[in-house]
CSV table of C-alpha atoms in Angstrom, one decimal:
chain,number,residue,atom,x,y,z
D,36,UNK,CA,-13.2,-22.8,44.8
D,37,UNK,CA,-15.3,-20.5,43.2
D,38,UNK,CA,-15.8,-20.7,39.3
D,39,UNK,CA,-14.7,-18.4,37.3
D,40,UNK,CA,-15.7,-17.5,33.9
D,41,UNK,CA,-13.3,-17.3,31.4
D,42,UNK,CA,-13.3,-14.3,29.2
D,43,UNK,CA,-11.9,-13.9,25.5
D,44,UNK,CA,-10.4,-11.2,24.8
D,45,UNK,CA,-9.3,-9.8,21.2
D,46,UNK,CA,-6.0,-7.5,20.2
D,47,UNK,CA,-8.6,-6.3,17.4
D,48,UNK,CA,-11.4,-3.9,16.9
D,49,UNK,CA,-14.1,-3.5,14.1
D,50,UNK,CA,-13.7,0.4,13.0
D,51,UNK,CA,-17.0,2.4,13.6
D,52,UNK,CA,-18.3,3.5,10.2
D,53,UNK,CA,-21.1,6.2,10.6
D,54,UNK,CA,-23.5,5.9,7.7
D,55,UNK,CA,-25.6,9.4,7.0
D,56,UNK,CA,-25.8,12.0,9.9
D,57,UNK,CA,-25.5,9.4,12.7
D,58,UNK,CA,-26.2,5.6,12.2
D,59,UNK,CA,-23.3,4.2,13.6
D,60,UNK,CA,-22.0,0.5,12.7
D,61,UNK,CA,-19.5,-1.7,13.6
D,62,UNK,CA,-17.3,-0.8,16.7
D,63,UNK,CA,-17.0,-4.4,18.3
D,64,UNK,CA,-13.9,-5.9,20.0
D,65,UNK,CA,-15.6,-9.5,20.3
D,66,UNK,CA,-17.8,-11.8,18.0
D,67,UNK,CA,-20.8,-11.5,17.5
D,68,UNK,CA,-23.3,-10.6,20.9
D,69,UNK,CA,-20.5,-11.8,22.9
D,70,UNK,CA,-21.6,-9.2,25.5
D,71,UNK,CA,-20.0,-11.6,28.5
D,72,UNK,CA,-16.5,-11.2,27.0
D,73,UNK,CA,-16.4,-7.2,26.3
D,74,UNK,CA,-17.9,-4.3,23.9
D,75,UNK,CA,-20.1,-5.9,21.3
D,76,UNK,CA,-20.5,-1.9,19.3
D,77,UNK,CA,-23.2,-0.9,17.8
D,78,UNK,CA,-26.4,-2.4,17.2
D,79,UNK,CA,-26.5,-4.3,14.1
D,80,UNK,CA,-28.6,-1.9,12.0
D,81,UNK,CA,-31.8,-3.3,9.7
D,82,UNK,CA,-32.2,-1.2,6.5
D,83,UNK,CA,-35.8,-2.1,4.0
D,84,UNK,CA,-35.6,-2.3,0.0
D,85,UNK,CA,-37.2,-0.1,-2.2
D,86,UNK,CA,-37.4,-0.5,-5.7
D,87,UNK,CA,-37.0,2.7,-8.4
D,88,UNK,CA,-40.0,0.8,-10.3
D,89,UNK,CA,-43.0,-1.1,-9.4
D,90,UNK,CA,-42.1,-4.3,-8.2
D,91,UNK,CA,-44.5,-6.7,-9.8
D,92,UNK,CA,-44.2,-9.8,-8.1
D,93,UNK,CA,-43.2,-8.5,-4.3
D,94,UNK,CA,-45.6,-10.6,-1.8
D,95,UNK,CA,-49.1,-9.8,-1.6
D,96,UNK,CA,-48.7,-8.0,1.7
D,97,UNK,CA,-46.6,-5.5,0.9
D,98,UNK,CA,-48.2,-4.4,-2.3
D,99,UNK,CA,-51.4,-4.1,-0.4
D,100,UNK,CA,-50.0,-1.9,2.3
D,101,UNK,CA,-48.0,0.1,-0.8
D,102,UNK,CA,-51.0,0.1,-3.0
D,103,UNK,CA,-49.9,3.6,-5.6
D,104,UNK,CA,-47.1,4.6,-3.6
D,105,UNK,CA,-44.8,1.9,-4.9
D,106,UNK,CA,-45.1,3.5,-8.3
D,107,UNK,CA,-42.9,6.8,-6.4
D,108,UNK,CA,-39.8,5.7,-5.2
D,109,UNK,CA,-39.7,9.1,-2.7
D,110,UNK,CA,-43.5,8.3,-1.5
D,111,UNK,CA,-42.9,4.5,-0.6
D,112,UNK,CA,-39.2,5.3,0.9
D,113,UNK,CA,-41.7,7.8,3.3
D,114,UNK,CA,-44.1,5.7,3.9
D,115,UNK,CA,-41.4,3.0,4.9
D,116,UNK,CA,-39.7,5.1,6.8
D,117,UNK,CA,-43.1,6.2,8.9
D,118,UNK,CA,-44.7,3.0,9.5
D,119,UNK,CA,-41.9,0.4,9.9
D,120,UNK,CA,-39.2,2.5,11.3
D,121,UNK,CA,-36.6,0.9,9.5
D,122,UNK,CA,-33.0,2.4,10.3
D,123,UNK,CA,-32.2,3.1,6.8
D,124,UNK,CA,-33.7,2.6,3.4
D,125,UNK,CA,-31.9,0.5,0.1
D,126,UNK,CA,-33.0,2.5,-3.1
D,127,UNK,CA,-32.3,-0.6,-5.5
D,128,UNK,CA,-32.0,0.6,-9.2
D,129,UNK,CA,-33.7,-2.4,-10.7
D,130,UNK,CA,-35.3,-0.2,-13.5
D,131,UNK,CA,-31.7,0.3,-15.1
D,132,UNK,CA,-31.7,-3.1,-16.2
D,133,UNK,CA,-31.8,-3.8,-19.6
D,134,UNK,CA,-35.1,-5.7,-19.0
D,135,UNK,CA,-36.5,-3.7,-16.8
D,136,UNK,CA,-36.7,-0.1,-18.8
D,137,UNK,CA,-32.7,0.6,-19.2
D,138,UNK,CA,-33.0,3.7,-16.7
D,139,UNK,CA,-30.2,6.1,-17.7
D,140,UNK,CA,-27.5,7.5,-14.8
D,141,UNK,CA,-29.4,11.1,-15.2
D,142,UNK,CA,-32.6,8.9,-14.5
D,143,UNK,CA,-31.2,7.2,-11.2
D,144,UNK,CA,-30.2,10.3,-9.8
D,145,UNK,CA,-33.0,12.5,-10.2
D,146,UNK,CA,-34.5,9.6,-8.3
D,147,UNK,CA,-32.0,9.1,-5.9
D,148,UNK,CA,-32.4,12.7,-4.8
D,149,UNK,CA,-36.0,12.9,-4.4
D,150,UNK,CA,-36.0,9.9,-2.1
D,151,UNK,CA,-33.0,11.7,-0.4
D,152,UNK,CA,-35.1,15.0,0.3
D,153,UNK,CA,-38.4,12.5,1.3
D,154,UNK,CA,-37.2,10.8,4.5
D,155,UNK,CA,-34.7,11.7,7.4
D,156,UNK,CA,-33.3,8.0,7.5
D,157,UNK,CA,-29.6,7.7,5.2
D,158,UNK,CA,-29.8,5.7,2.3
D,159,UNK,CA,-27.8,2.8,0.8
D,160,UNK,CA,-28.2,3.1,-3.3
D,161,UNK,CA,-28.2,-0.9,-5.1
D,162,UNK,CA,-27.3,-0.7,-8.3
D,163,UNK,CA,-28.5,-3.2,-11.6
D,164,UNK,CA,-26.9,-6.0,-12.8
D,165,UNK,CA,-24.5,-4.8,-14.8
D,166,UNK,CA,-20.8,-3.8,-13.3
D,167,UNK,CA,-20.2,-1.8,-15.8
D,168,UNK,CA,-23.7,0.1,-15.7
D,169,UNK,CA,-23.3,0.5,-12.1
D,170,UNK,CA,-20.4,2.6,-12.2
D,171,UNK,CA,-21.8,5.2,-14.3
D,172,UNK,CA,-24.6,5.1,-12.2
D,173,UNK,CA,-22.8,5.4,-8.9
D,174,UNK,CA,-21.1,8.2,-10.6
D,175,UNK,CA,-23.8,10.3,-11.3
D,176,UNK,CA,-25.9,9.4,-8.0
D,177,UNK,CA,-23.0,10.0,-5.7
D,178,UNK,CA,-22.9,13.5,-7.4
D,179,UNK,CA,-26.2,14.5,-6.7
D,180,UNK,CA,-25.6,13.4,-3.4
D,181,UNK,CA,-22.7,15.1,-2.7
D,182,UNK,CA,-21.4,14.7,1.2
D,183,UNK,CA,-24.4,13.0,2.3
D,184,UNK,CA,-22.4,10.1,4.0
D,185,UNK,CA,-24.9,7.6,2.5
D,186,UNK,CA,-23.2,3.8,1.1
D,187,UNK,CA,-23.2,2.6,-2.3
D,188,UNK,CA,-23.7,-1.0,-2.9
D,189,UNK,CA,-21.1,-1.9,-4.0
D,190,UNK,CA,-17.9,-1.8,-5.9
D,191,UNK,CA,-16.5,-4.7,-7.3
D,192,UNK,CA,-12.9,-6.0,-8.9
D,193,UNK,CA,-14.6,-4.7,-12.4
D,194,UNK,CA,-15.2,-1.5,-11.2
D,195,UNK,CA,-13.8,-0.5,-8.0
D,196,UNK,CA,-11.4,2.2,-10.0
D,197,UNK,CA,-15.0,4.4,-10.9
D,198,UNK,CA,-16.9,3.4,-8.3
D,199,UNK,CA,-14.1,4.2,-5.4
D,200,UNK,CA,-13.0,7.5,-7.5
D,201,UNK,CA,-16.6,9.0,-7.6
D,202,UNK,CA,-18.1,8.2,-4.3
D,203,UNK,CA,-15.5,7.4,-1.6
D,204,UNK,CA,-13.3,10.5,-3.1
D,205,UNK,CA,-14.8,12.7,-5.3
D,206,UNK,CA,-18.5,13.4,-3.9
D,207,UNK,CA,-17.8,12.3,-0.6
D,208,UNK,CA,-19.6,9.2,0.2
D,209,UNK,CA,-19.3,5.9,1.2
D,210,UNK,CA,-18.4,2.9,-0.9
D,211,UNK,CA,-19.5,-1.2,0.1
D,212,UNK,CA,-16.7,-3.3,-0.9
D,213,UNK,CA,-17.9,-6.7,-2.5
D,214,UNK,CA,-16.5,-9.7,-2.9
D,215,UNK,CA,-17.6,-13.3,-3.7
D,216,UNK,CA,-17.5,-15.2,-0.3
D,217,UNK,CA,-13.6,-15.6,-0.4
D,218,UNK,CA,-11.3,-14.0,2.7
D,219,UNK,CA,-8.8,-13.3,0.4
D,220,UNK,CA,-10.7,-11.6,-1.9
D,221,UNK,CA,-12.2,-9.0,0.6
D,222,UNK,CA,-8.9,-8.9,1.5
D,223,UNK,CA,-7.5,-7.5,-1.8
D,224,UNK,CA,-10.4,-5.6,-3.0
D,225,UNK,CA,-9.9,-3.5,0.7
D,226,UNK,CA,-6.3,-3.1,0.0
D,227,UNK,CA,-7.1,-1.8,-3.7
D,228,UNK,CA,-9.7,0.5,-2.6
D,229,UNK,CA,-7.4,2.4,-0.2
D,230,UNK,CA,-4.5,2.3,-2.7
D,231,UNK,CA,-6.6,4.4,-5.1
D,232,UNK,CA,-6.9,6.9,-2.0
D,233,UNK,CA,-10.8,6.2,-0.2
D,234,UNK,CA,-10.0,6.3,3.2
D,235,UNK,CA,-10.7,3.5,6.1
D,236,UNK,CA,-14.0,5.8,7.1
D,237,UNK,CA,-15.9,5.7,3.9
D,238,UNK,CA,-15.5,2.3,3.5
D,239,UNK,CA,-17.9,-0.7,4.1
D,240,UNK,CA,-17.9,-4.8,3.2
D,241,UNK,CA,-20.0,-7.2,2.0
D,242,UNK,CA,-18.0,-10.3,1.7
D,243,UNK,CA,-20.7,-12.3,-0.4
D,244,UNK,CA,-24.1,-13.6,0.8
D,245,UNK,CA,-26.2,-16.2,-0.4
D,246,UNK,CA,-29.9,-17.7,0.9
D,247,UNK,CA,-29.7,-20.7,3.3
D,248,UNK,CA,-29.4,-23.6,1.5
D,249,UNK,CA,-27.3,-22.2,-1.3
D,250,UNK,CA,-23.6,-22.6,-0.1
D,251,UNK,CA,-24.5,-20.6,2.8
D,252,UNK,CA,-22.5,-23.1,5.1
D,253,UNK,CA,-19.5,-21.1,3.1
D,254,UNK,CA,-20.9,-18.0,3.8
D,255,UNK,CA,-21.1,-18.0,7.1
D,256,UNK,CA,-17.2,-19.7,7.2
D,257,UNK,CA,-16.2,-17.5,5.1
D,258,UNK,CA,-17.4,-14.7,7.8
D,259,UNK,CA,-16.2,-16.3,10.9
D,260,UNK,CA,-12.7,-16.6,9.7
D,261,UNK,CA,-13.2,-12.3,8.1
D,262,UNK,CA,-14.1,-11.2,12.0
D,263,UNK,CA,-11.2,-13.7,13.8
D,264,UNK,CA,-8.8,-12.5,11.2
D,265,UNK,CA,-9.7,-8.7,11.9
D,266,UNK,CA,-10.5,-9.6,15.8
D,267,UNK,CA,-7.5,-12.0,16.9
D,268,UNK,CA,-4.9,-11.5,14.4
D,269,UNK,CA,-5.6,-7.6,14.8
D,270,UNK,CA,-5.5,-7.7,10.8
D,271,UNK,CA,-6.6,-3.8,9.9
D,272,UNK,CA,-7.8,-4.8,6.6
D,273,UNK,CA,-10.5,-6.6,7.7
D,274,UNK,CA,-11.8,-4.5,10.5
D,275,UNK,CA,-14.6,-3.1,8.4
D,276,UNK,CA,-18.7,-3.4,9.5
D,277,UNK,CA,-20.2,-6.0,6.9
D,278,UNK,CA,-23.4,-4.7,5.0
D,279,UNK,CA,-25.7,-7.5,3.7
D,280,UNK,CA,-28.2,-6.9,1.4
D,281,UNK,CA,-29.8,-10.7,1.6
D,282,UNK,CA,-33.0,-9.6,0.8
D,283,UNK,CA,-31.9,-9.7,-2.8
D,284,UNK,CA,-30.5,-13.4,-3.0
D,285,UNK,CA,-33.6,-14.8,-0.4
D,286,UNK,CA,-36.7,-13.5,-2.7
D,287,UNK,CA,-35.6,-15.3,-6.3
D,288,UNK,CA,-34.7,-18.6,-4.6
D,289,UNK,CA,-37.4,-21.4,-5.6
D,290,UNK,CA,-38.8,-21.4,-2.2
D,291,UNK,CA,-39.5,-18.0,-2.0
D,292,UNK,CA,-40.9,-18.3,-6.0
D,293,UNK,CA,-42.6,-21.3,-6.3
D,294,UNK,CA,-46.4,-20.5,-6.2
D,295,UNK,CA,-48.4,-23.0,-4.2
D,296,UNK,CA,-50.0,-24.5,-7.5
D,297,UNK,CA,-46.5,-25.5,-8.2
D,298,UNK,CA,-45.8,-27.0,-4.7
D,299,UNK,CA,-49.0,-27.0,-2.8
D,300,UNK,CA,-46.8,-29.3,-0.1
D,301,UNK,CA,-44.6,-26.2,1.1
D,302,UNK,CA,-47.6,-24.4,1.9
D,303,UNK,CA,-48.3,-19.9,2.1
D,304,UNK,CA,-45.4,-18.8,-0.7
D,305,UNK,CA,-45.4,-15.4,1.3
D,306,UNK,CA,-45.0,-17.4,4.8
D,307,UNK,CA,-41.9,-19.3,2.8
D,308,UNK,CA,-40.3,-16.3,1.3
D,309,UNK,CA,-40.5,-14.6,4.6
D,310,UNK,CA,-38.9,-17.7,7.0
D,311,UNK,CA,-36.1,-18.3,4.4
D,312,UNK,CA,-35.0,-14.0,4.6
D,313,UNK,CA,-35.2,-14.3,8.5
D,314,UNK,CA,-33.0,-18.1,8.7
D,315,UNK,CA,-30.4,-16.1,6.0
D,316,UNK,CA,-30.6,-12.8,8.0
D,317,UNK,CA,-30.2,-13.9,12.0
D,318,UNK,CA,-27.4,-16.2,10.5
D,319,UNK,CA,-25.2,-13.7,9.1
D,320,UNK,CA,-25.9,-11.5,11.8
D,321,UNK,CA,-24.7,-14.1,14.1
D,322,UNK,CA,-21.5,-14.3,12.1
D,323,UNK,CA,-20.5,-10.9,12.3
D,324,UNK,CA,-22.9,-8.6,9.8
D,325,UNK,CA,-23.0,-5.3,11.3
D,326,UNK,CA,-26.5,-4.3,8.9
D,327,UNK,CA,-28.6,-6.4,6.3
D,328,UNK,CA,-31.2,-5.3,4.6
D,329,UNK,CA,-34.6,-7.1,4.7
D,330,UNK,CA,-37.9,-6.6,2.2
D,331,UNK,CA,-40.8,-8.4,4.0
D,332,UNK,CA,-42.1,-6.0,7.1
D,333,UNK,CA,-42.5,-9.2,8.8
D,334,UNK,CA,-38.8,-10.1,8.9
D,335,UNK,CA,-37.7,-6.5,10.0
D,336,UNK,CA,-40.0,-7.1,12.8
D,337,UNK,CA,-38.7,-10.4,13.7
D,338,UNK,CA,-35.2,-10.4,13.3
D,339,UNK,CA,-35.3,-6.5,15.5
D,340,UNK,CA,-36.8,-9.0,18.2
D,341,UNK,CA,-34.1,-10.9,17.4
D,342,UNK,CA,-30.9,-8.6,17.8
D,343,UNK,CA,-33.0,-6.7,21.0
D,344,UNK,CA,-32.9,-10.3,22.8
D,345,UNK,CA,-29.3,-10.7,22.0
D,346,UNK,CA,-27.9,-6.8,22.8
């Protein structure tokens, strides 16, 4: 008797999201490069981080590659853009921290824009770390760039009211709903955001990420049960791509820190920084994240390699 394989099939489907003019994400009826079982969507999409300021302790790499242009947010989201063929770029507005130079709104999106006129590829804007902060700046970018389609990462229980108001409904773009690695969480904050009137198709998720090592084990169960719950029990809201900026969690961790003085027995800190962003990105990308975004030009090349050997 001849063998055959068994195939699973879902009663769910991931919604297609397109970010910008055409990047399309999400769009899957089965987990994650389950090809053999049915339509795995669209390729999960790889975005690079830029900074609005100089980044002063990025690897050494990078900053020789950048040399000036990492002082001109529009110039290094070009140059990114050019040579590493990213398929979007994450303007992070780390220069409105307190900190960092307290950046005003006005600031953020004069910059936003410029970066927006220097490259073709759309553009996810990151904001500081304040909540609070981040909705004013949300605010003002997502009016300068009014109906561009591009996501805004992210909107959280403390500010989903202003954040979902001014980009998902007033200025027409898309908003990343966070949550801290917790089903029902996602679940609420999804709920919420259409309640207040954004619609399914300017909506994104990022359920929470961390670097390997750091509670990622809950992480990544945290996902698996997100994509069967959307996929098997056809629950609608869940059925959103996930965006996961881990870039920004895998670069402060000490093993990505430590400089070799400090632990001369982990060897190249670069070397360290870059394995632990590739380990954290193929594993949410094996649990269901439809984009991440990466900083080391070294991991986008990898973990393409990655997703191309999978698709």
């Amino acid at each position: 008797m001849t063998y055959k394989k068994p195939v699973q099939k879902f009663s769910g489907k991931i919604k297609e999201i397109t970010l910008g003019e055409n990047l399309k994400l999400g769009g899957e009826s089965v987990l994650p490069f389950y090809s053999f079982d049915g339509d795995t969507g669209n390729k999960p999409a790889i975005g690079l981080e830029i900074w609005d300021v100089y980044p002063e302790d990025w690897p050494t790499t990078i900053m020789e590659e950048l040399g000036d242009k990492a002082k001109k947010p529009a110039e290094w989201a070009k140059f990114c853009e050019e040579k590493y063929k990213p398929d979007f770029i994450c303007l992070r507005f780390v220069g409105a921290n307190q900190d960092m130079g307290d950046r005003t709104p006005e600031e953020c999106a004069q910059i936003a824009k410029e970066v927006a006129e220097a490259v073709k590829l759309p553009l996810v804007i990151a904001g500081c770390d304040s909540n609070e902060k981040n909705g004013k700046i949300f605010t003002k970018v997502a009016e300068a760039l009014a109906d561009k389609n591009y996501a805004f990462l992210s909107a959280v229980e403390a500010n989903y009211k202003e954040v979902g108001a001014a980009v998902g409904l007033a200025y027409g773009n898309i908003v990343v709903a966070e949550s801290s690695v917790d089903l029902n969480l996602a679940k609420q904050l999804n709920i919420l955001l259409t309640q207040l009137g954004v619609k399914w198709e300017k909506m994104l998720m990022n359920p929470g990420t961390s670097a390997v090592g750091y509670g990622f084990e809950y992480v990544i169960t945290t996902m698996d049960r997100i994509r069967l719950a959307a996929l098997d029990q056809n629950d609608t809201t869940l059925q959103l791509p996930m965006v996961m900026p881990i870039s920004f969690d895998t670069w402060k961790v000490k093993e990505s820190v430590a400089t070799e003085q400090d632990a001369p027995e982990w060897g190249d800190r670069e070397e360290r920084g870059i394995a632990m962003e590739i380990s954290t990105a193929v594993g949410v990308l094996a649990a269901g994240a439809n984009a991440v975004v990466l900083r080391h030009p070294r991991s986008l090349e990898v973990v393409r390699e990655f997703i191309n050997n999978l698709i």
